[in-house]
Short mmCIF file of C-alpha atoms and ligand atoms in Angstrom, two decimals:
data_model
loop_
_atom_site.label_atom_id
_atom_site.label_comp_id
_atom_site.label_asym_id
_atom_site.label_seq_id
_atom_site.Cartn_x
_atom_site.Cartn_y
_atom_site.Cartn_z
CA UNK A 78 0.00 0.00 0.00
CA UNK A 79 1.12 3.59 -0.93
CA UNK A 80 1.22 5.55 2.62
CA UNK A 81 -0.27 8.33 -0.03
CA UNK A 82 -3.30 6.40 0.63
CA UNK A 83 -5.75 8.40 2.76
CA UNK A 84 -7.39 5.61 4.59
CA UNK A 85 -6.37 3.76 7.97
CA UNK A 86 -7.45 4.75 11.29
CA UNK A 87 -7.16 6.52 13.48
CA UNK A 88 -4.26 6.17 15.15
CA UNK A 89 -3.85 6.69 19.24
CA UNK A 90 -1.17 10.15 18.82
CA UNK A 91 -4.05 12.62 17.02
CA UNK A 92 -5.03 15.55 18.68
CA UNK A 93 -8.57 16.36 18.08
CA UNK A 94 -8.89 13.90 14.88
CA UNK A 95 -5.92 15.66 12.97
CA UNK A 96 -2.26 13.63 13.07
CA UNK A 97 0.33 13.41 10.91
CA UNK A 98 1.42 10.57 8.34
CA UNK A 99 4.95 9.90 7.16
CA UNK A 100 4.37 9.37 3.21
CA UNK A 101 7.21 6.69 2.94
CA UNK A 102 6.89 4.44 6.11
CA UNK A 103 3.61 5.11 7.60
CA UNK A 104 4.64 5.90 10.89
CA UNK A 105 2.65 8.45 12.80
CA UNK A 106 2.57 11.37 14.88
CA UNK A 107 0.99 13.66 17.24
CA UNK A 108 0.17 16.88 15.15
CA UNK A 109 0.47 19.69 17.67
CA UNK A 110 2.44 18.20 20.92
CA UNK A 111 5.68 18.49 20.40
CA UNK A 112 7.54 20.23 16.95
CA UNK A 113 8.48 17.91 14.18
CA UNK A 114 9.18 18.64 9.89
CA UNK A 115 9.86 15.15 9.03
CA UNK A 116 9.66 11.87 10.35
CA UNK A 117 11.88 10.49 13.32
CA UNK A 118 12.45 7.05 11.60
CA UNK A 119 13.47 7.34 8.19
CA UNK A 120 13.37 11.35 7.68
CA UNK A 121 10.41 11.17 4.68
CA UNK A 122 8.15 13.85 4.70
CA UNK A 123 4.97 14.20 6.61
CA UNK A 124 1.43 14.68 5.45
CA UNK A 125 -1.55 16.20 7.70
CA UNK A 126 -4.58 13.22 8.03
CA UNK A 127 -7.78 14.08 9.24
CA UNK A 128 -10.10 11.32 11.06
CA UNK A 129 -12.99 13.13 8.93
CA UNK A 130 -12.89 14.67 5.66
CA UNK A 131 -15.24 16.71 4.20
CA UNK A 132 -17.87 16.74 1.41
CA UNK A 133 -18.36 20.65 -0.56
CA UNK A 134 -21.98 20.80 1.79
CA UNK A 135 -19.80 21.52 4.59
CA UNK A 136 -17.86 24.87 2.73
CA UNK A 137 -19.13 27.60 3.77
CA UNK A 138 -17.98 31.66 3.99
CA UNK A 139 -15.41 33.15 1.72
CA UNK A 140 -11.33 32.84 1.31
CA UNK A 141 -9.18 29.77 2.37
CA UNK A 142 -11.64 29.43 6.04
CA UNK A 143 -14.38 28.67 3.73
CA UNK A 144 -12.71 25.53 3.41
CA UNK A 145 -12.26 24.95 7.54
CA UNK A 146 -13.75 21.67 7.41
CA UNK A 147 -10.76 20.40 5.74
CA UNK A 148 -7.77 22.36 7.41
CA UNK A 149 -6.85 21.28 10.78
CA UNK A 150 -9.06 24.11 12.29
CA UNK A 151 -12.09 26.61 12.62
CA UNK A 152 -9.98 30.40 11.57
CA UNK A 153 -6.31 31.30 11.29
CA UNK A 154 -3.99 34.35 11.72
CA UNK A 155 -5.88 36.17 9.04
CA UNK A 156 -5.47 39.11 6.46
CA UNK A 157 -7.93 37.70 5.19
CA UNK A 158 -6.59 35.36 1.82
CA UNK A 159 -7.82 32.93 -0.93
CA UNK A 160 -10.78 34.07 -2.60
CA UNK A 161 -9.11 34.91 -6.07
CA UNK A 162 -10.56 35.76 -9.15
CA UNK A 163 -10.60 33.18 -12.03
CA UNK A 164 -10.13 35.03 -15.11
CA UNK A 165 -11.46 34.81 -18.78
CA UNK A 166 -8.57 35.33 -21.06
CA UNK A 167 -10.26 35.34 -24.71
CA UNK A 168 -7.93 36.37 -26.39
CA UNK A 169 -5.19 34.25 -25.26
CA UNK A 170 -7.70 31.42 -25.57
CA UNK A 171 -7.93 31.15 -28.92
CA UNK A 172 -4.54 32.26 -29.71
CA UNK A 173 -3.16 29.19 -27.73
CA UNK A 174 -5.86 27.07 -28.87
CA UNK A 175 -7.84 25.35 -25.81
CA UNK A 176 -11.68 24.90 -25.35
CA UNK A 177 -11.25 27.15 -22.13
CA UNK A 178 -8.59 29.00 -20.38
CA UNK A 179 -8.77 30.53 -17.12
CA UNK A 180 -6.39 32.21 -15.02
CA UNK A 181 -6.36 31.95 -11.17
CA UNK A 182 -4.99 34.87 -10.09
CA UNK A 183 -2.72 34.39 -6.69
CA UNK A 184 -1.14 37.46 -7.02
CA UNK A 185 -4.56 39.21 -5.42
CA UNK A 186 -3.90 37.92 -2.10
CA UNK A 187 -2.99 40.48 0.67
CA UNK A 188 0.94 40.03 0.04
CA UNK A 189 0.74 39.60 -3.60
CA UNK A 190 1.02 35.75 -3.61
CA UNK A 191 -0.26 32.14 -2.63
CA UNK A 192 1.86 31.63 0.15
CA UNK A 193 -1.05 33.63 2.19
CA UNK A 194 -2.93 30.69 1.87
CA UNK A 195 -0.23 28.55 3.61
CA UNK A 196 0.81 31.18 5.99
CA UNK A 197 -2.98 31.78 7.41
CA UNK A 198 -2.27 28.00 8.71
CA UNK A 199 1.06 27.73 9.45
CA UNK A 200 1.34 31.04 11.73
CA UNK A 201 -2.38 29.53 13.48
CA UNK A 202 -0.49 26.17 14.13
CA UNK A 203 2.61 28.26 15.44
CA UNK A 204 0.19 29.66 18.30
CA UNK A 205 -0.90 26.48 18.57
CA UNK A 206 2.67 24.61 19.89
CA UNK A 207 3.19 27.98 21.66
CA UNK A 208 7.07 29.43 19.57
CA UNK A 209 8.57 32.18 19.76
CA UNK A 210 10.47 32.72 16.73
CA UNK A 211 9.15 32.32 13.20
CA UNK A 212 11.72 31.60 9.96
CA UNK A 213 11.65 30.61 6.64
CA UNK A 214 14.16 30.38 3.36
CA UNK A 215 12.65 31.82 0.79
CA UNK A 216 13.08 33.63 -3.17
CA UNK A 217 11.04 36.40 -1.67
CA UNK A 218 7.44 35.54 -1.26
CA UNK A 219 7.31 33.61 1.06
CA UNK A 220 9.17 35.79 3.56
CA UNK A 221 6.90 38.57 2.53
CA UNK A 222 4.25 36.54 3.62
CA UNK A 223 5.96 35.08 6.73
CA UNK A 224 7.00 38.48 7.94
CA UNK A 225 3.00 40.08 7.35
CA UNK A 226 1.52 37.22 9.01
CA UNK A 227 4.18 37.05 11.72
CA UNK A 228 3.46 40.21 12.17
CA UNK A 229 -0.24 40.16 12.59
CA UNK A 230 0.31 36.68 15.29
CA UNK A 231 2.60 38.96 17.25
CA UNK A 232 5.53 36.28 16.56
CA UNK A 233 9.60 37.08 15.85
CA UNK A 234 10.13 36.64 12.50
CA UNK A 235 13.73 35.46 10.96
CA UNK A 236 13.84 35.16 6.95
CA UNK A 237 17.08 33.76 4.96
CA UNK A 238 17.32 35.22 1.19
CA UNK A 239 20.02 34.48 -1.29
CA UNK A 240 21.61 37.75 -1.96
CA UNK A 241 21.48 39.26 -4.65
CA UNK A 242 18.49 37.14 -6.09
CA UNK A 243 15.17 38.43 -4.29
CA UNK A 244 12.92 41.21 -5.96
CA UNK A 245 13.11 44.14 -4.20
CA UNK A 246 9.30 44.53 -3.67
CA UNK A 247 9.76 41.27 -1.93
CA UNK A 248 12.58 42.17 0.08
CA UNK A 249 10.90 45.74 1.07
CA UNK A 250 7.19 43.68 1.93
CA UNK A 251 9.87 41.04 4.60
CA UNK A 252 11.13 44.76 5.86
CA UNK A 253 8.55 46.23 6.63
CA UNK A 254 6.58 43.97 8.21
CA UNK A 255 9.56 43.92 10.42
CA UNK A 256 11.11 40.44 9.61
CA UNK A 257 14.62 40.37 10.21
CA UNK A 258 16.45 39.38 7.32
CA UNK A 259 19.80 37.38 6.86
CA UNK A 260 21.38 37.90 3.08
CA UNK A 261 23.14 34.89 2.70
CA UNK A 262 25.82 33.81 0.46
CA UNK A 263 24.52 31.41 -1.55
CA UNK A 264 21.53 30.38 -3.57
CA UNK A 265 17.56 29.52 -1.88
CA UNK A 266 18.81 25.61 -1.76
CA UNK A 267 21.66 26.49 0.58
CA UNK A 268 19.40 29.15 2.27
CA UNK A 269 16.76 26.23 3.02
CA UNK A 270 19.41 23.76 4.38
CA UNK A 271 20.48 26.58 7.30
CA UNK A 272 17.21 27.36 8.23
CA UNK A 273 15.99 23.71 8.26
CA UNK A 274 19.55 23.00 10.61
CA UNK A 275 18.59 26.02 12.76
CA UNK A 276 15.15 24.18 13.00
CA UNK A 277 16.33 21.51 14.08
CA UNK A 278 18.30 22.61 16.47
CA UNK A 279 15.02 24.11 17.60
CA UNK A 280 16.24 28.03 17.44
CA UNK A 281 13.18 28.51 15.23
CA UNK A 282 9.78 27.17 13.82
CA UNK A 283 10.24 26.15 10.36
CA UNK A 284 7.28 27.81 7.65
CA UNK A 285 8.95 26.76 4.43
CA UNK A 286 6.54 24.40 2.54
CA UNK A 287 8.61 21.88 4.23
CA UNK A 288 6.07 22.14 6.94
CA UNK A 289 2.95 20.02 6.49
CA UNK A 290 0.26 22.80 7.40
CA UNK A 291 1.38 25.31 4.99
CA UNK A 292 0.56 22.58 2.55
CA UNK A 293 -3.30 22.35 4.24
CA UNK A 294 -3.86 26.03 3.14
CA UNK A 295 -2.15 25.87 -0.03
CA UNK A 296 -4.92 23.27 -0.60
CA UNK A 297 -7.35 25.53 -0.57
CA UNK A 298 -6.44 26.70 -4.05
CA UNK A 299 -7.66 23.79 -5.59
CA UNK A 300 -10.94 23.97 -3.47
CA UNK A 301 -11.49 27.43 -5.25
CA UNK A 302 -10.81 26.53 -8.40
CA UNK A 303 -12.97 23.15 -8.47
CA UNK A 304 -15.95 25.40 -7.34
CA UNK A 305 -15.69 28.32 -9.20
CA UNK A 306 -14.60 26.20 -12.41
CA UNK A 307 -17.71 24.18 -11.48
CA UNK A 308 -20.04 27.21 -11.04
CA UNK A 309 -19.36 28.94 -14.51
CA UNK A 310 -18.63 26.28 -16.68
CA UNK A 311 -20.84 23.24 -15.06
CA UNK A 312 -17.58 20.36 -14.94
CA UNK A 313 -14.10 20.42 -13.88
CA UNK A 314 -11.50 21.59 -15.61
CA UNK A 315 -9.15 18.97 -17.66
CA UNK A 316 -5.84 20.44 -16.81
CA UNK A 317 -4.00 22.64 -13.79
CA UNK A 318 -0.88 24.44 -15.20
CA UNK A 319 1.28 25.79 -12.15
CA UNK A 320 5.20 26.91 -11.97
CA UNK A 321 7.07 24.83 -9.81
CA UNK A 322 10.18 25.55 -7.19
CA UNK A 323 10.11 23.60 -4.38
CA UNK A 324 6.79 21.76 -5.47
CA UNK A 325 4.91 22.73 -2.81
CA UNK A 326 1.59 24.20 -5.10
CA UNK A 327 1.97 20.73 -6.68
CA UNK A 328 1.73 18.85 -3.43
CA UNK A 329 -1.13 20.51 -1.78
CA UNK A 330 -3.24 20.49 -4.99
CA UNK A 331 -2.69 16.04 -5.08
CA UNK A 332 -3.55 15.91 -1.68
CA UNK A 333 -6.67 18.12 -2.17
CA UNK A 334 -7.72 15.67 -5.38
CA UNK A 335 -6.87 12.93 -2.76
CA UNK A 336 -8.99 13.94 -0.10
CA UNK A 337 -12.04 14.84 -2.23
CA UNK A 338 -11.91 11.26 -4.52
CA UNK A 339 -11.66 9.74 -0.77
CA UNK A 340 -14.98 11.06 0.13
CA UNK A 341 -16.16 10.88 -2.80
CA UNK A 342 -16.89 14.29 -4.12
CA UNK A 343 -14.74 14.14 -7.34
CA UNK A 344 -14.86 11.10 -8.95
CA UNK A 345 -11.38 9.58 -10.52
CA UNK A 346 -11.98 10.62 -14.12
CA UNK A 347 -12.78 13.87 -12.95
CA UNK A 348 -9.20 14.69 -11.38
CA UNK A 349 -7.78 17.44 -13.41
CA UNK A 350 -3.97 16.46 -14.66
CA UNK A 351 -1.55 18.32 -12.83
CA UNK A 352 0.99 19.75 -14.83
CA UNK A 353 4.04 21.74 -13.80
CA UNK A 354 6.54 24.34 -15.52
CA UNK A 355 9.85 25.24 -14.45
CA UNK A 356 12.21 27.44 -16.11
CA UNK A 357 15.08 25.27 -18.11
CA UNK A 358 17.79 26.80 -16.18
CA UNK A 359 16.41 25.42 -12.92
CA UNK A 360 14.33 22.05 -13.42
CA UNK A 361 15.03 19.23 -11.76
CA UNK A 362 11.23 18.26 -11.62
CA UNK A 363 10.96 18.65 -15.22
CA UNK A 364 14.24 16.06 -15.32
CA UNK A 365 12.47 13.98 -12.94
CA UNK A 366 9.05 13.38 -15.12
CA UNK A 367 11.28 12.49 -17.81
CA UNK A 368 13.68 10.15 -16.83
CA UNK A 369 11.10 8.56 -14.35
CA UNK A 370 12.86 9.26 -10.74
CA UNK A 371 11.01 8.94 -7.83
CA UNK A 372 12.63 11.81 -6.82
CA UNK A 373 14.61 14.66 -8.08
CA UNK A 374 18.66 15.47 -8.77
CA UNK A 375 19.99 18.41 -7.06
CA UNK A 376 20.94 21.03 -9.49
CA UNK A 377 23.96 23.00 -8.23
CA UNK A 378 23.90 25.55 -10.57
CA UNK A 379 20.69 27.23 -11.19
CA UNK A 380 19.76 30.41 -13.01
CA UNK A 381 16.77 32.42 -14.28
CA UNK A 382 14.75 35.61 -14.55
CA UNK A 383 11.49 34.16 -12.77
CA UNK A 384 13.99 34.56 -9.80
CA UNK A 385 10.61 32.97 -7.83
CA UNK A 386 11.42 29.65 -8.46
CA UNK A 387 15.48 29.92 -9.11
CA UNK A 388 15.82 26.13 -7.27
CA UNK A 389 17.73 23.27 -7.92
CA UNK A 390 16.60 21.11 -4.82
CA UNK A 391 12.51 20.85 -4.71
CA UNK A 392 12.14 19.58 -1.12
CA UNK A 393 8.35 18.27 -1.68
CA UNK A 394 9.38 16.35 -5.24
CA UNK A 395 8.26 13.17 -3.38
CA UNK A 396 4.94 14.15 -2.90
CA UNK A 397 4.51 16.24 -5.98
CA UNK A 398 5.92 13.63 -8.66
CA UNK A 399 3.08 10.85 -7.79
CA UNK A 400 0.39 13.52 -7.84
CA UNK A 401 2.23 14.72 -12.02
CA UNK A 402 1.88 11.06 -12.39
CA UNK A 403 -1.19 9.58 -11.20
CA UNK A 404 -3.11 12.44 -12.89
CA UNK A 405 -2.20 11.99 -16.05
CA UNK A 406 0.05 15.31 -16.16
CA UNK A 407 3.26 15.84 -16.68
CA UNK A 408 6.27 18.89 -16.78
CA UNK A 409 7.63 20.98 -19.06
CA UNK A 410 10.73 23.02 -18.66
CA UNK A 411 10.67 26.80 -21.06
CA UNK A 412 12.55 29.60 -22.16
CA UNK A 413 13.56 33.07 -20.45
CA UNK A 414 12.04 34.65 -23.99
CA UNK A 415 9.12 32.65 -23.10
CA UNK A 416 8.28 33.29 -19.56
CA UNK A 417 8.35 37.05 -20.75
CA UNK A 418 6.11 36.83 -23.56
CA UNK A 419 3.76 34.95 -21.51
CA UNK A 420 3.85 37.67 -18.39
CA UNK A 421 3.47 40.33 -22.21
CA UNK A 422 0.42 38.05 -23.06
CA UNK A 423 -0.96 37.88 -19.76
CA UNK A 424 -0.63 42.02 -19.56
CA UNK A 425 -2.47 42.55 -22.59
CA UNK A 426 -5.52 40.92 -20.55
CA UNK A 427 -4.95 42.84 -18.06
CA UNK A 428 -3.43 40.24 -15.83
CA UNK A 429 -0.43 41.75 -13.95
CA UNK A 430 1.89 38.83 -12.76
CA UNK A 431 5.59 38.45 -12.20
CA UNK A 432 8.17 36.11 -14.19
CA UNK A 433 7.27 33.07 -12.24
CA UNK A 434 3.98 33.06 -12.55
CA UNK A 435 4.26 33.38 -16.30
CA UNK A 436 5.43 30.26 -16.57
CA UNK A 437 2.42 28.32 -16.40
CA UNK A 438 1.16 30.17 -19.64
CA UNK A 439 4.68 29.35 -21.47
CA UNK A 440 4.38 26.09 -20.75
CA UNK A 441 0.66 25.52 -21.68
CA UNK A 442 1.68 27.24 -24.81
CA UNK A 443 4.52 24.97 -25.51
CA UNK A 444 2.95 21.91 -24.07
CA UNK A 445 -0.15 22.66 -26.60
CA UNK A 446 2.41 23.29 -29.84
CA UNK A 447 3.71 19.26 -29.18
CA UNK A 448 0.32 18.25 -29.14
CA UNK A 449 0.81 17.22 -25.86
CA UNK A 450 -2.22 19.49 -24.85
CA UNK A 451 -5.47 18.84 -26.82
CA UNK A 452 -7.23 21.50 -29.00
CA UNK A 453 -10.59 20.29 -26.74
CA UNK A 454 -9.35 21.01 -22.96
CA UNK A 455 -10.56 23.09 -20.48
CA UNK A 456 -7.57 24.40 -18.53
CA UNK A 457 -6.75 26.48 -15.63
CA UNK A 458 -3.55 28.24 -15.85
CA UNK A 459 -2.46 29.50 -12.11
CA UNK A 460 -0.42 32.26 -11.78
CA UNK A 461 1.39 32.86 -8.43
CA UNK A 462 2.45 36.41 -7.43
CA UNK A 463 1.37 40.28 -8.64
CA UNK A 464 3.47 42.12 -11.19
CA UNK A 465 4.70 44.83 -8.59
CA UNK A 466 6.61 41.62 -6.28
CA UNK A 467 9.02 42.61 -9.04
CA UNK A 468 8.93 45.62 -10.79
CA UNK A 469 12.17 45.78 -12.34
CA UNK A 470 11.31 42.73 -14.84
CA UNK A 471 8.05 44.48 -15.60
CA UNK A 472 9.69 47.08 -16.79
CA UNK A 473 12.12 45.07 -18.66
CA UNK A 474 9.13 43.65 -20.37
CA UNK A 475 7.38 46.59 -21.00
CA UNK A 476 7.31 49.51 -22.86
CA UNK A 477 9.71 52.26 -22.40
CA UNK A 478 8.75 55.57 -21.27
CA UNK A 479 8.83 58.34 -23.88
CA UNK A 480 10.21 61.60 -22.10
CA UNK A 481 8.31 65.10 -23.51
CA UNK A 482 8.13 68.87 -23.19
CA UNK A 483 6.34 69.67 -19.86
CA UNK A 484 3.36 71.47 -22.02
CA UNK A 485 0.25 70.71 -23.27
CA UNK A 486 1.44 71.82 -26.60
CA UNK A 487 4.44 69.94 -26.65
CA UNK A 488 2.69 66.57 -25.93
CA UNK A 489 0.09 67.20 -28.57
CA UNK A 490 3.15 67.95 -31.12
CA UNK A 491 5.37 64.61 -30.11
CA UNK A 492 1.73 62.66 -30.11
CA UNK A 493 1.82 64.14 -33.79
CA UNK A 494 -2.21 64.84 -33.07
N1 LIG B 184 5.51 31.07 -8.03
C1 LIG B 184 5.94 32.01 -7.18
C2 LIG B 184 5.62 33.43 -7.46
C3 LIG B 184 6.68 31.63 -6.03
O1 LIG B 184 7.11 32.56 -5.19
C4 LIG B 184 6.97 30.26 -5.84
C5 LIG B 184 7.77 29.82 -4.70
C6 LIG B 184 6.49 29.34 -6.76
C7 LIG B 184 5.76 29.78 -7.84
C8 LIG B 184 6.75 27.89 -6.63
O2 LIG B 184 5.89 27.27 -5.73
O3 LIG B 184 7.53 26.08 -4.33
O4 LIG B 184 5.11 25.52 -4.25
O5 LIG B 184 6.49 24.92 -6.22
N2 LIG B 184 8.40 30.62 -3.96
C9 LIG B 184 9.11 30.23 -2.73
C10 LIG B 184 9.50 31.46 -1.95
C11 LIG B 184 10.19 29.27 -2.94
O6 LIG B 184 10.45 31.41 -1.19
O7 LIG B 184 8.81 32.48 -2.07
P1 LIG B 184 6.28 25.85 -5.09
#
């Protein structure tokens, strides 16, 4: 038996019906007693279980608590999040060639990305086991995040960036939300193995996606996008197309497929195929799907402009690359030129979203050019973070500003009106 498996009982360790489930030997463990990331026997990583999953009857309110009944409880540390718009895009509809394309827009959440979702959760369970300091390593949003809900649950906040290689509206959201932040030297890989030893060591509580219950509000995404899908277009959609770094998106979105065929509110054939993008300079996922790996190769050397997802070691491949499988999707690695046509293409419908995020277009696009995607699917494209997490590439994408005589005569005359 897979321990990916949902069912089993019970077991003696959960608090309040929630534990939590080692996905390669089984073993569990109490969910809020004492601190763990992964398990004590063999070092896999953990999954939440619930005693008692939900059916969509029991959703009910807006954002990611709307979905309480299947996080581990009733509210959070809350902006509020979730609750995205999921956007027509006609135009690049039909000039990619699907029956429908929709864009979830992640970048609307209060920090400009998804990781509000997770952090909602995480910072709640951080009350829960009662620490006092809060850190994460991150490309930039998710110490945006960490430091604004950190801030709001009254914790310490500690983030680790690779200098050099974070946005600066990322760095400036960790700022002022009063994080404090440690530049290291080195790139988000090595940034995640200090933070994970300092967690260990127990000088801080670990929110990188690492941590189970991020993954329980990252879920929520899928929720949103199987009802509102639902709502306007009366099915599921065929497809999700999401960027991938550390494969956390990838994760969370399996287990919510998981937990709703285990109830049995989506039925098998209606599981949408997960498919992920990376950028080619940093896709070891991508490698991964193709050569058939149960789990991924750490890259060394990674480089590209969606600096979001610049990462060579995706900590939750083991989870992720089942969920690519067993849904019939797969991953597709594209081009810097790409990612910025695809953030150009996504402007022009007046979707604003950084590099990273533009990915899942790109690879949509390319995936539907091999035929791989089929003229007749209905596909969700999700796109991450807001255009303003990093300005600079915007404007490197965009058009250039035209200076002019400070008069209305002058304008009119360079306008050639
Ligand atoms: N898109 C954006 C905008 C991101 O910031 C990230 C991850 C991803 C996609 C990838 O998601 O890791 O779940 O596969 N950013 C992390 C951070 C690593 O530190 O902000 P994933």
């Amino acid at each position: 038996m897979s321990h990916l498996d949902l069912r089993g009982g019970t077991p003696a360790c959960a608090d309040d019906g929630v534990w939590l489930t080692c996905i390669e030997c089984g073993e569990t463990f109490a969910a809020f007693q004492e601190v763990r990331y992964t398990c004590d026997d063999c070092d896999g990583l953990l999954e939440v279980r619930y005693d008692d999953l939900p059916t969509w009857e029991e959703f009910a309110g807006t954002g990611v608590w709307r979905y309480a009944a299947a996080l581990p409880f009733d509210e959070g540390v809350s902006l509020p999040e979730g609750a995205t718009q999921l956007h027509d895009v006609p135009r690049l509809e039909s000039d990619i060639g699907v029956d429908r394309l929709r864009v979830k827009h992640e970048g609307m959440n209060p920090t400009g990305s998804f990781k509000d979702r997770g952090m909602t959760v995480g910072v709640r369970v951080a009350k829960e086991v009662g620490v006092d300091r809060l850190a994460c390593a991150s490309t930039g949003n998710t110490s945006a995040a960490l430091a604004a809900y950190g801030a709001r649950g009254g914790i310490e906040t500690l983030v680790l960036l690779p200098r050099g290689k974070v946005a600066a509206g990322k760095v400036a959201q960790a700022s002022l939300h009063g994080a404090r932040i440690l530049e290291v030297d080195g790139n988000f890989d090595t940034c995640l193995d200090i933070v994970q030893d300092l967690a260990r060591q127990g000088k801080v509580y670990l929110l990188n996606s690492l941590n189970p219950f991020r993954l329980e509000g990252q879920k929520t995404i899928g929720l949103e996008i199987l009802e509102q899908f639902r709502d306007e277009e009366g099915s599921y959609p065929d497809r999700i197309v999401l960027p991938v770094g550390n494969a956390g998106n990838t994760a969370a979105l399996y287990k919510c497929f998981r937990e709703l065929q285990e109830t049995g509110a989506l039925a098998p054939a209606e599981v949408p195929a997960l498919t992920g993008v990376q950028a080619a300079g940093a896709a070891p996922m991508v490698e991964a799907i193709q050569e058939g790996t149960e789990d991924t190769r750490r890259w060394e050397e990674v480089e590209t402009r969606a600096t979001a997802i610049r990462i060579g070691n995706p900590v939750n491949a083991p989870k992720a690359l089942p969920g690519i499988r067993e849904t019939g999707g797969t991953a597709v690695a594209v081009s810097e030129e790409a990612i910025t046509r695809a953030q150009r293409d996504l402007a022009e419908e007046g979707v604003g979203v950084e590099p990273a995020s533009a990915c899942s277009v790109a690879g949509l696009r390319k995936l539907r050019e091999q035929g791989v995607v089929g003229a007749g699917e209905q596909v969700v494209c999700l796109t991450t973070g807001h255009l303003l997490k990093d300005a600079e590439a915007a404007v490197r994408a965009g058009t250039e500003p035209e200076p002019v005589p400070g008069t209305t005569g002058g304008v009119l005359d360079y306008l050639g009106d």
